[in-house]
Coordinates of C-alpha atoms and ligand atoms in Angstrom, one line a residue:
M23 CA 22.0 -19.1 2.2
T24 CA 24.4 -16.4 3.1
A25 CA 23.5 -13.2 3.8
L26 CA 23.7 -10.7 0.7
P27 CA 26.4 -8.0 2.1
P28 CA 25.4 -4.5 1.9
N29 CA 26.3 -2.7 -1.5
A30 CA 25.4 -5.7 -3.2
T31 CA 23.3 -5.4 -6.3
I32 CA 19.6 -6.6 -6.6
G33 CA 18.3 -7.2 -10.0
I34 CA 14.7 -6.8 -10.3
V35 CA 12.7 -7.8 -13.6
G36 CA 10.3 -5.2 -14.3
G37 CA 10.1 -1.5 -13.8
G38 CA 6.7 -0.6 -12.3
Q39 CA 5.8 0.9 -8.8
L40 CA 6.2 -2.6 -7.2
G41 CA 9.7 -2.6 -8.3
R42 CA 10.1 1.2 -7.2
M43 CA 8.9 0.4 -3.6
S44 CA 11.1 -2.8 -3.6
A45 CA 14.3 -0.8 -4.7
L46 CA 13.5 2.1 -2.0
A47 CA 13.2 -0.4 0.7
A48 CA 16.4 -2.3 -0.7
A49 CA 18.1 1.2 -0.7
R50 CA 17.2 1.5 3.2
L51 CA 19.2 -1.9 3.7
G52 CA 22.0 -0.5 2.1
Y53 CA 21.7 -2.6 -1.5
R54 CA 21.6 -1.1 -5.0
C55 CA 19.1 -2.1 -7.4
H56 CA 19.4 -2.6 -11.2
I57 CA 16.1 -3.0 -13.3
L58 CA 15.2 -4.9 -16.3
T59 CA 12.5 -3.3 -18.3
P60 CA 11.6 -2.3 -21.9
E61 CA 10.3 1.1 -20.9
P62 CA 12.2 4.2 -20.5
D63 CA 11.7 6.4 -17.4
S64 CA 10.1 3.4 -15.7
P65 CA 9.0 4.1 -12.0
A66 CA 11.7 1.6 -10.7
A67 CA 14.4 2.5 -12.8
L68 CA 13.8 6.2 -11.5
V69 CA 14.9 5.4 -8.1
S70 CA 17.4 2.4 -8.7
A71 CA 21.3 2.4 -9.4
G72 CA 21.1 0.7 -12.9
V73 CA 18.8 -0.2 -15.5
T74 CA 19.0 -2.6 -18.7
L75 CA 16.7 -1.1 -21.3
A76 CA 15.2 -4.4 -23.1
E77 CA 12.6 -6.7 -23.9
Y78 CA 12.3 -9.5 -21.3
E79 CA 12.8 -12.0 -24.2
D80 CA 16.1 -10.8 -25.3
Q81 CA 18.5 -13.3 -24.3
A82 CA 21.7 -11.2 -24.8
A83 CA 20.1 -8.5 -22.6
L84 CA 19.0 -11.1 -20.0
R85 CA 23.0 -12.2 -19.9
S86 CA 24.2 -8.8 -19.6
F87 CA 21.5 -7.9 -16.9
A88 CA 22.5 -11.1 -14.8
A89 CA 26.2 -9.9 -15.0
A90 CA 25.2 -6.8 -13.6
V91 CA 23.8 -8.1 -10.4
D92 CA 24.2 -10.4 -7.5
I93 CA 21.0 -11.8 -7.1
I94 CA 17.5 -11.5 -9.1
T95 CA 13.8 -11.1 -8.3
F96 CA 10.8 -9.9 -10.1
E97 CA 8.1 -7.5 -9.4
F98 CA 6.2 -8.5 -12.7
E99 CA 4.7 -11.9 -13.3
N100 CA 4.3 -11.7 -17.3
V101 CA 7.9 -12.4 -17.7
S102 CA 8.4 -15.5 -19.5
A103 CA 9.4 -18.4 -17.2
E104 CA 12.1 -19.6 -19.7
G105 CA 13.9 -16.1 -19.6
L106 CA 13.6 -16.6 -16.0
D107 CA 15.5 -20.2 -16.2
L108 CA 18.0 -18.6 -18.0
L109 CA 18.7 -16.0 -15.5
A110 CA 18.6 -18.7 -12.9
S111 CA 21.4 -20.3 -14.5
L112 CA 23.5 -17.2 -14.1
K113 CA 22.6 -15.9 -10.7
P114 CA 20.3 -16.8 -7.8
V115 CA 16.6 -16.0 -8.7
H116 CA 14.2 -15.7 -5.8
P117 CA 11.2 -16.7 -6.0
S118 CA 12.3 -19.5 -8.0
P119 CA 11.0 -20.1 -11.7
A120 CA 9.0 -23.2 -10.5
V121 CA 7.1 -20.7 -8.2
L122 CA 6.5 -18.3 -11.0
R123 CA 5.2 -21.2 -13.3
V124 CA 2.5 -22.0 -10.5
S125 CA 1.3 -18.6 -10.3
Q126 CA 1.4 -17.7 -14.1
D127 CA -1.3 -20.4 -14.9
R128 CA -4.7 -20.0 -13.5
A129 CA -5.4 -23.8 -14.2
V130 CA -1.7 -24.9 -12.9
E131 CA -2.4 -22.6 -9.8
K132 CA -6.0 -24.0 -9.0
G133 CA -4.7 -27.6 -9.4
F134 CA -1.6 -26.8 -7.0
L135 CA -3.8 -25.2 -4.4
N136 CA -6.7 -28.0 -4.6
G137 CA -3.6 -30.4 -4.4
I138 CA -2.6 -29.0 -1.2
G139 CA -6.3 -28.8 0.2
V140 CA -6.5 -25.3 -0.1
A141 CA -10.0 -24.7 -1.3
T142 CA -10.8 -22.3 -4.5
A143 CA -14.1 -21.5 -6.3
P144 CA -15.1 -24.6 -8.2
W145 CA -13.7 -24.6 -11.5
L146 CA -13.2 -26.6 -14.8
P147 CA -10.6 -26.2 -17.6
V148 CA -12.0 -25.1 -20.7
D149 CA -10.4 -25.8 -24.2
D150 CA -13.3 -25.3 -26.7
M151 CA -16.9 -24.8 -27.0
A152 CA -17.7 -28.5 -26.0
S153 CA -15.6 -28.4 -22.8
L154 CA -17.4 -25.0 -22.3
A155 CA -20.9 -26.5 -22.6
D156 CA -19.8 -29.3 -20.4
A157 CA -18.2 -27.1 -17.5
A158 CA -21.3 -24.8 -17.5
A159 CA -23.5 -27.7 -17.1
R160 CA -21.6 -28.9 -14.4
L161 CA -20.8 -25.7 -12.4
G162 CA -24.1 -24.2 -13.2
L163 CA -24.8 -20.5 -14.7
P164 CA -23.7 -17.6 -13.9
A165 CA -20.2 -18.6 -14.2
I166 CA -17.0 -16.6 -15.0
L167 CA -15.0 -17.6 -17.8
K168 CA -11.3 -16.5 -17.5
T169 CA -7.8 -16.9 -19.4
T170 CA -5.4 -19.0 -17.7
R171 CA -2.6 -16.8 -18.6
L172 CA -2.0 -12.9 -18.7
G173 CA -4.8 -11.6 -17.0
Y174 CA -4.8 -8.8 -14.4
D175 CA -7.2 -6.2 -13.0
G176 CA -10.0 -7.9 -14.5
K177 CA -8.9 -8.4 -17.8
G178 CA -9.1 -11.8 -19.7
Q179 CA -12.6 -12.8 -18.1
A180 CA -16.2 -12.7 -19.0
M181 CA -19.1 -13.1 -17.0
I182 CA -21.5 -16.1 -18.7
G183 CA -25.2 -15.6 -17.6
A184 CA -27.0 -18.0 -20.1
E185 CA -26.0 -20.3 -23.0
A186 CA -26.3 -17.5 -25.5
D187 CA -23.1 -16.1 -24.1
F188 CA -20.8 -18.9 -24.6
L189 CA -19.7 -18.2 -28.1
A190 CA -19.0 -14.6 -27.6
A191 CA -17.1 -15.0 -24.4
F192 CA -15.2 -18.0 -25.9
D193 CA -14.0 -16.1 -28.9
A194 CA -13.3 -13.0 -27.1
L195 CA -10.8 -14.5 -24.6
E196 CA -7.2 -15.0 -25.4
P197 CA -4.9 -16.5 -25.1
K198 CA -6.5 -19.8 -24.9
P199 CA -6.8 -22.4 -23.1
L200 CA -9.6 -21.1 -20.6
V201 CA -11.1 -21.9 -17.2
L202 CA -14.8 -21.5 -16.1
E203 CA -15.2 -20.6 -12.5
G204 CA -18.4 -20.9 -10.5
L205 CA -19.6 -17.7 -9.4
V206 CA -18.8 -17.1 -5.7
D207 CA -21.3 -15.4 -3.4
F208 CA -18.8 -13.6 -1.3
S209 CA -19.5 -11.2 1.6
C210 CA -15.8 -9.6 1.1
E211 CA -12.3 -10.0 -0.7
I212 CA -9.6 -10.3 1.6
S213 CA -5.6 -10.8 1.1
V214 CA -2.8 -11.9 3.1
I215 CA 1.0 -11.4 2.5
V216 CA 3.4 -13.6 3.7
A217 CA 7.5 -13.6 3.6
R218 CA 9.2 -16.8 3.6
G219 CA 12.9 -17.0 3.9
A220 CA 15.3 -19.9 2.8
N221 CA 15.5 -21.5 6.0
G222 CA 11.6 -21.7 6.1
M223 CA 10.9 -18.8 8.4
V224 CA 7.4 -17.3 7.6
A225 CA 6.2 -14.0 8.7
A226 CA 2.3 -13.4 7.6
F227 CA 1.0 -9.5 7.8
D228 CA -2.5 -9.5 9.2
A229 CA -5.3 -10.1 6.9
V230 CA -6.8 -7.2 4.8
E231 CA -9.9 -6.2 3.0
N232 CA -10.0 -5.0 -0.5
S233 CA -12.6 -3.2 -2.8
H234 CA -12.3 -2.8 -6.4
R235 CA -13.5 -0.2 -8.8
D236 CA -13.7 -1.2 -12.4
H237 CA -12.0 -4.4 -11.9
I238 CA -9.0 -2.3 -10.3
L239 CA -8.0 -2.3 -6.5
D240 CA -9.5 0.9 -5.2
M241 CA -9.0 0.5 -1.6
T242 CA -7.2 -1.9 1.0
Y243 CA -8.7 -1.7 5.0
A244 CA -6.4 -3.0 7.5
P245 CA -7.2 -5.1 9.3
A246 CA -10.0 -7.0 7.2
R247 CA -13.5 -6.6 8.7
V248 CA -13.9 -10.3 9.6
T249 CA -14.0 -12.5 12.5
P250 CA -10.7 -13.4 14.4
E251 CA -11.3 -17.0 13.1
I252 CA -11.5 -16.1 9.6
A253 CA -8.5 -13.7 10.0
A254 CA -6.7 -16.8 11.2
E255 CA -7.8 -19.1 8.9
A256 CA -6.5 -16.7 6.0
Q257 CA -3.2 -16.2 7.5
A258 CA -3.0 -20.2 7.8
I259 CA -4.0 -20.7 4.4
A260 CA -1.1 -18.0 3.3
R261 CA 1.5 -19.9 5.5
K262 CA 0.5 -23.1 3.9
V263 CA 0.7 -22.0 0.2
A264 CA 4.1 -20.5 1.0
D265 CA 5.5 -23.6 2.6
A266 CA 4.3 -25.8 0.0
L267 CA 5.6 -23.7 -2.9
D268 CA 8.9 -23.9 -0.8
L269 CA 8.9 -20.1 -1.3
V270 CA 11.9 -17.6 -1.1
G271 CA 10.9 -14.3 -1.1
L272 CA 6.9 -12.8 -0.9
L273 CA 3.6 -14.0 -1.8
A274 CA 0.3 -12.5 -1.8
V275 CA -2.8 -14.8 -1.3
E276 CA -6.3 -13.3 -2.7
M277 CA -9.1 -14.9 -1.0
F278 CA -13.0 -14.6 -0.9
V279 CA -14.9 -14.8 2.4
A280 CA -17.9 -16.6 1.0
A281 CA -21.3 -15.7 2.4
D282 CA -21.3 -19.1 4.3
G283 CA -18.0 -18.1 5.8
R284 CA -15.8 -20.4 3.9
V285 CA -12.2 -18.8 2.9
L286 CA -11.5 -19.5 -1.1
V287 CA -8.3 -18.7 -2.6
N288 CA -8.8 -16.4 -5.7
E289 CA -5.3 -16.3 -6.9
I290 CA -1.7 -15.6 -5.7
A291 CA 1.1 -13.6 -6.8
P292 CA 4.6 -14.4 -5.5
R293 CA 5.7 -10.6 -5.2
P294 CA 4.9 -7.7 -3.7
H295 CA 1.0 -6.7 -3.8
N296 CA -0.9 -3.7 -4.2
S297 CA -3.1 -4.5 -1.1
G298 CA 0.2 -4.6 0.9
H299 CA 1.2 -0.8 0.2
W300 CA -0.4 -0.1 3.5
T301 CA 2.3 -1.9 5.3
I302 CA 4.7 0.9 4.2
D303 CA 3.2 3.3 6.7
A304 CA 1.3 1.2 9.3
C305 CA 4.2 -1.3 10.0
P306 CA 7.8 -1.1 11.2
F307 CA 8.8 -3.8 8.5
S308 CA 6.7 -3.2 5.1
Q309 CA 6.2 -6.0 2.5
F310 CA 8.9 -4.5 0.5
E311 CA 11.4 -4.7 3.1
L312 CA 10.2 -8.4 4.1
H313 CA 10.4 -9.1 0.3
I314 CA 14.0 -7.8 0.1
R315 CA 15.0 -9.7 3.2
A316 CA 13.8 -12.9 2.4
I317 CA 15.3 -12.8 -0.9
A318 CA 18.6 -11.2 0.4
G319 CA 19.1 -14.1 3.4
L320 CA 18.6 -11.4 6.0
P321 CA 16.7 -12.4 9.6
L322 CA 13.0 -12.0 8.9
P323 CA 11.2 -9.7 11.5
R324 CA 7.7 -10.4 12.6
A325 CA 5.1 -8.5 10.5
T326 CA 3.5 -6.6 12.8
R327 CA 1.5 -3.6 12.5
H328 CA 1.3 -0.4 14.7
A329 CA -1.6 1.3 13.4
D330 CA -4.6 0.5 11.5
A331 CA -5.2 1.9 7.9
V332 CA -6.8 2.3 4.9
I333 CA -5.2 3.0 1.5
K334 CA -7.0 4.3 -1.6
N335 CA -5.2 3.8 -5.1
L336 CA -5.0 7.1 -7.1
V337 CA -5.9 5.7 -10.8
G338 CA -5.7 7.6 -14.0
P339 CA -5.8 11.5 -14.7
E340 CA -8.8 12.3 -12.4
E341 CA -7.3 11.1 -9.4
A342 CA -3.9 11.9 -10.2
A343 CA -5.0 15.5 -10.7
L344 CA -5.8 15.8 -6.9
W345 CA -2.3 15.4 -6.0
P346 CA -1.8 19.1 -4.7
E347 CA -4.9 19.0 -2.6
L348 CA -3.9 15.4 -1.2
L349 CA -0.6 16.8 -0.3
A350 CA -2.4 19.4 1.8
T351 CA -5.0 17.2 3.6
P352 CA -4.1 16.7 7.2
G353 CA -3.4 12.9 7.8
L354 CA -2.9 11.7 4.3
I355 CA 0.4 10.0 3.5
P356 CA 0.9 10.4 -0.3
H357 CA 3.0 8.1 -2.6
L358 CA 3.5 8.9 -6.0
Y359 CA 5.1 6.6 -8.8
G360 CA 6.4 8.9 -11.0
K361 CA 4.8 7.7 -14.3
A362 CA 4.9 10.4 -16.9
E363 CA 1.6 10.0 -18.1
A364 CA -1.7 9.5 -16.4
R365 CA -3.8 7.3 -18.6
P366 CA -7.3 5.8 -18.0
G367 CA -7.2 2.9 -15.4
R368 CA -3.2 3.5 -14.6
K369 CA -2.3 3.4 -11.1
M370 CA -0.4 6.6 -10.8
G371 CA 0.1 6.4 -6.7
H372 CA -1.7 5.6 -3.6
V373 CA -2.7 7.4 -0.1
T374 CA -2.4 5.9 3.1
R375 CA -4.6 7.1 6.3
L376 CA -3.4 5.8 9.6
F377 CA -5.7 5.2 12.4
A378 CA -5.0 4.1 16.1
L379 CA -4.1 0.3 16.2
G380 CA -7.8 -1.4 16.6
G381 CA -9.6 1.8 15.7
L382 CA -10.2 1.4 12.1
P383 CA -13.6 3.7 11.9
G384 CA -16.8 3.1 9.6
P385 CA -17.1 4.0 6.0
F386 CA -18.3 7.8 7.1
A387 CA -15.2 8.4 8.7
I388 CA -13.0 7.0 6.5
A389 CA -14.8 8.8 3.6
R390 CA -14.2 11.8 5.2
A391 CA -10.8 11.3 6.2
L392 CA -9.7 10.9 2.2
G393 CA -10.9 14.4 1.8
A394 CA -11.0 15.3 -1.8
L395 CA -10.5 11.4 -3.1
N396 CA -14.1 11.0 -1.6
S397 CA -16.0 12.8 -4.5
V398 CA -13.9 11.2 -7.6
G399 CA -16.3 8.4 -8.5
N400 CA -16.4 7.3 -5.4
P401 CA -19.5 8.6 -3.5
A402 CA -19.7 8.8 0.1
P403 CA -21.9 6.1 1.7
S404 CA -25.5 7.2 1.9
P405 CA -26.4 8.4 5.4
L406 CA -28.6 5.1 5.5
E407 CA -25.7 2.9 5.6
G408 CA -24.6 4.2 9.0
E409 CA -21.1 3.5 10.3
G410 CA -21.1 -0.2 10.4
R411 CA -18.4 -2.2 8.8
G412 CA -18.9 -3.9 5.5
E413 CA -19.9 -1.6 2.8
G414 CA -16.2 -1.3 1.7
Ligands
AMP503 P1 -9.4 -12.1 -10.9 O1 -9.0 -11.6 -12.3 O2 -9.3 -13.6 -10.9 O3 -8.4 -11.5 -9.5 O4 -10.5 -11.6 -10.6 C1 -11.0 -10.1 -10.5 C2 -12.1 -10.0 -9.6 O5 -13.4 -10.4 -10.2 C3 -12.0 -10.4 -8.5 O6 -11.3 -9.6 -7.3 C4 -13.6 -10.7 -7.8 O7 -14.1 -9.3 -7.2 C5 -14.1 -11.1 -9.3 N1 -14.2 -12.4 -9.2 C6 -13.5 -13.2 -9.8 N2 -13.5 -14.4 -9.9 C7 -15.0 -14.6 -9.2 C8 -15.8 -15.6 -8.8 N3 -15.4 -17.1 -9.0 N4 -16.7 -15.5 -8.1 C9 -17.1 -14.3 -7.8 N5 -16.5 -13.3 -8.2 C10 -15.2 -13.4 -8.8

C-alpha cells in the first residue's frame, strides 16, 4: 500500500463525533476530509472540507461521494455493507466491507471470535419462541436476549429473568433474528483499541476500564484497574482479532473481566471508539491519528501513553449545560462535538482529566477532579467506599 500523499482527501462515511475527531486528526497530518451523512450540520462535516448530504442507501450519492475522495473509511457501523461494497468497487475502503460484515451481526461476530479461539459469553441463536425456550434451558436464566443487528448503547436487548418474560422480550426486539447470551458475572468492563496497517504492523493501546450509566458509556479509566496479566491478555486478544480479520484501520474490542478472572469479548467495533477518547490528551498519537495513519498507509507509531487519564462523557442537556463551569475548572480538558440540540441520552462532548503516569487516583480524588460533573446524576462515592480501586 503506497502512502496517501499530503492534501489527499479521505472520505468518511458517517457524520458523528468519531468522524469529527478523525477529521481533526487527518487535518493535522495534512489531509482533507469529505463526509457522507444524511444529517445537515453534522459534527464531522462542520470541521471537514466537503460533505455529501444523502442517505447511505442512495447509490447516486455514494458514487459522487466516491468520486470526490481518494480513500474511504467509516465511523458508523450501521451503514449497509452493500453500500460499502459499491464504494469499495470505486475507491479503496478501509477497514474492508468484510470486516464490517463481521462486526455488524452479533451472531456472525461471536461465531467468528469463538472460531479463532477467543472466548465470549455463552450464547445461542434465537429465531423463534421454540429456539428461545431451548436456548434458555441450555444457558440457564437470567440471560440477555439481544438483536443481532443495529444495537448500540444498550438498545436492542432485554434481560430475561424467568420463562414469563420470554414472549414480551421476543416480541419487543427488532429486527430478528436474536441471540440469547448467558449473564456474565463480571468484575469490570474493559476495552483495548488496536490499529493495524496493511503491512500487518499492529499498535495496541493499554487496556482501559469503562463504566456505564443508563447503558451509555459514562467514564473511561486509563489504565484499567486490573492485574498486569489481565491487561496483557486483553491486548493479546485485541491483536489476535485484528490479525484474524486482516484489519487495515482501527478496532475496539470490548471485554468483560469475569469474576473468576477470565477475559471474555463482548463486542468489537472496527472504528474509533468512545473508550479511546482519552488517547487524544494522554498519548502522543491518539486513536484517531492511528486510525488515519493505518488507512492512509503511513508508518504506525507505538500506542504509548504519557499520562494516566479519566474521561467523562457529557450526555444530554443536563451535562451539556455545565459547559461554562467545565471550561473554568482547573485541570479539565473539554471537548465539544458541535451538536446543535442536546437531546436526552445524546453524547454532546467529553472532558479529560490527566494524572501522572502510574498515578491514577481512587474514586474520591477522581470525583473531586471532575468538579461540577461529579454532582449530575453521578453521586460522589460514599465515604465508606474509601479510595480503593474498583468502584468505577
Ligand atoms: P452491549 O450492547 O452488548 O454492548 O451491552 C451493553 C451492556 O450490557 C454491556 O456493556 C454490559 O454492561 C451489559 N451486558 C451485555 N451483555 C452482557 C452479558 N452477557 N452479561 C452481563 N452483562 C452484559
